[in-house]
């Protein structure tokens, strides 16, 4: 419901005077002669991209609020019959109390027609001249009537054209790779990719009519969109060379040992008859190198992602009485996305969404309003991997023990420290149905503005997927001294697999209630205070197919507990059907204060505090519990004498699947974030506004994951703390986080055609809960603490920690002064006035990454621990690198690595985008808008990821480039 987002940001004051608001909201009021104008149409369009247009009507007192707008420059258009149309360009976040728009009446001639206009050239006796002669008598003209009962002019050809019943627009946006710069090349060979964008949209607003049935129905809006968008980025990797594919490692500095004898292979060459046929079959899916070995990488490919989208939306609003307003909307969207990975595998995701809602608003009085809404939403998605129903790669290669159904065909995931990992997506089909019922009331007694309400959202989520149906094999070089050599001999270091025949049907719900008061304490002080209660029910499975662990103290013993029999075998504790205990204590206070110390001054001081919950994690967590034995075949093991693994039999059927791979603390709590801030704002001459602020956040009950009873390689288990079972991931909510930031911004409001703003942020964010911000939680996304006895050792920079961020926006419109200057009437002016140029620049410091050594954790199937520090500076030494490999080494036997989590910095982001636009006013209230958008206008290369595996020749080097310069143009024809 529309009031809820406003309540959730009570502590985030972003505007001065009357009340607090979200930085992404735009409050305003339409005025005439100081009084509010109800029913005015407010339309907002973002200038720098093709974001959809937002349209609302002003309330009885002329107020309006455009909620949840993205930051940037928006063009706000106010239209009202009888008044001159007004347009304003507004930069968000909005820093003023309210956007006040004063309307002026249209002139009498504009309303009833220009009877006194100059005579056209022609003979005096021309009927055209006679009709336009001001001396011709017309009742409306003579009496000066401009009311609905005025006599319509209908003499000769001087009939006025009434306002259009329908308004709308056709929009098209086009782009082609021929206009764009080539994707970045990591080596000497050129990288090219054909891409193109086509976006078509149609919008129609007006009364709903059906010939011979409905003549003047309620107002409606119809929007239809169709688009195809494709992007291309370059990615680099290391692929096996032709010599390595046949076992020739004579060029390698590593000595390749024969695992059967422990002696080096002669000439560092593996005999061809020793190469496993399964390895030879899987090598066929590795492309040959195509790039000179620059910075370790010998292969690159353009990664092309293409999305095709269709959308339709229909809205209708009517007022059955003066006090009631009913609106309903229905929309549908379908998206098909094809994504190509580094191996050329194309995975297809099909998504469809439909939602319908109805809203009823009742005005009890001018000070009391009631609102209720019901909304139904259904989404469905299907992810089809490249090999599904096409080729049984594992079966054809002679690999047994993994899922063999056609939708899960494909290779097992192969993980290496030195060459590219062979991966493909897993098949998944899901649907989500949500019913949302909400109600709220708004009461304005005196200087108070009190709002209260609540909502209920039951959710049904059905999914058919497997966590790891084809299995995952890791090769570390433990057998021969080289990971690729281990692979050729068919000797994986670890093996993991998880699949079942179950269809998971999860059921859950969320509840919320709130009350808030926006209170004007004094002319210079406004307090916005309230409290919100949120409760998210842990998901259950319709058939009870959930399994968790009942854990003895200190993990000395664990035993599965099933939702169908939720009593712990070890502790005797009774669990709910979700196997996770609910947390109903989600009471979240929020308060904000806006203070103007001197009423005659523009200085405004704001402060706020709010408590927020990190909702949305239960669904993914419970999904992990739905894929456990005895309902699935699941294990994660290390190659050993007790569990020998080969590439021919990496998932032994003889290996019992009698233990979980994941468990969740039954007292798991949803994360909380305490957020506070203080800002000071003051206006200066030349339309300048300066804002300085401090922002702080503290997170508690954040997600952590660790491997109980594990120890460093070559450590003695008893002395290392292993006193019970291992090999499973345990998820808790004991993590914490902190973020502090100071921000300084300067803005020049649009004046005489020029507006600009610059914002600088200095921030620091740390946490010991690397997974707390993951909404989609999968086994691959869980970041495991390396020492389960010391989770606080994971404290380090947050994955989103950017120490320095600068954002700048500039806009200039030609001939935009009060009179337009010399361009107002000249011929040159007709060519150069009305153009708008916009520029956006964003830059910042790099995000942090964690260095990793590719070593197995004893007793588990997990690979990867942090390295130890050698004492050499980790600052990059090689050109183009972002870390120094000599600063890190494998941990000493029996100890964990001491390199910190997120201890190296990646590439610094930078973007500069530009747009040029102009609106052409055509006859008969028609309009044509033309716009050209250029992203990465400087064609500057930036990178999104780097290699973090210490043993890789690519360590510290960028592996993926962001898109280079892209140009697209758009046209809007409005009527």
Tab-separated table of N, CA and C in Angstrom, residues 1 3 371-373 437-441 452-455 514:
chain	number	residue	atom	x	y	z
A	1	UNK	N	0.833	-1.183	0.000
A	1	UNK	CA	0.000	0.000	0.000
A	1	UNK	C	0.870	1.236	0.000
A	3	UNK	N	1.064	3.969	1.627
A	3	UNK	CA	1.565	4.637	2.819
A	3	UNK	C	2.739	3.911	3.426
A	371	UNK	N	-8.448	3.859	3.309
A	371	UNK	CA	-7.954	3.248	2.074
A	371	UNK	C	-7.803	1.751	2.274
A	372	UNK	N	-8.222	0.972	1.287
A	372	UNK	CA	-8.066	-0.481	1.327
A	372	UNK	C	-7.639	-0.957	-0.054
A	373	UNK	N	-6.829	-2.024	-0.080
A	373	UNK	CA	-6.339	-2.545	-1.351
A	373	UNK	C	-6.163	-4.054	-1.279
A	437	UNK	N	-3.449	-8.123	1.146
A	437	UNK	CA	-4.594	-7.332	1.597
A	437	UNK	C	-4.064	-6.277	2.560
A	438	UNK	N	-4.393	-5.028	2.309
A	438	UNK	CA	-3.888	-3.953	3.147
A	438	UNK	C	-4.985	-2.932	3.391
A	439	UNK	N	-4.852	-2.233	4.494
A	439	UNK	CA	-5.787	-1.169	4.845
A	439	UNK	C	-5.040	-0.106	5.622
A	440	UNK	N	-5.443	1.136	5.446
A	440	UNK	CA	-4.793	2.233	6.156
A	440	UNK	C	-5.780	3.374	6.310
A	441	UNK	N	-5.469	4.245	7.233
A	441	UNK	CA	-6.270	5.435	7.457
A	441	UNK	C	-5.353	6.616	7.685
A	452	UNK	N	-2.239	5.123	10.110
A	452	UNK	CA	-2.181	3.799	10.724
A	452	UNK	C	-2.709	2.792	9.719
A	453	UNK	N	-2.231	1.546	9.847
A	453	UNK	CA	-2.698	0.519	8.924
A	453	UNK	C	-1.938	-0.773	9.097
A	454	UNK	N	-2.156	-1.682	8.180
A	454	UNK	CA	-1.483	-2.966	8.218
A	454	UNK	C	-1.730	-3.743	6.952
A	455	UNK	N	-1.047	-4.880	6.816
A	455	UNK	CA	-1.231	-5.717	5.635
A	455	UNK	C	-0.938	-7.171	5.975
A	514	UNK	N	1.325	-0.643	11.430
A	514	UNK	CA	2.097	0.560	11.713
A	514	UNK	C	1.175	1.668	12.204
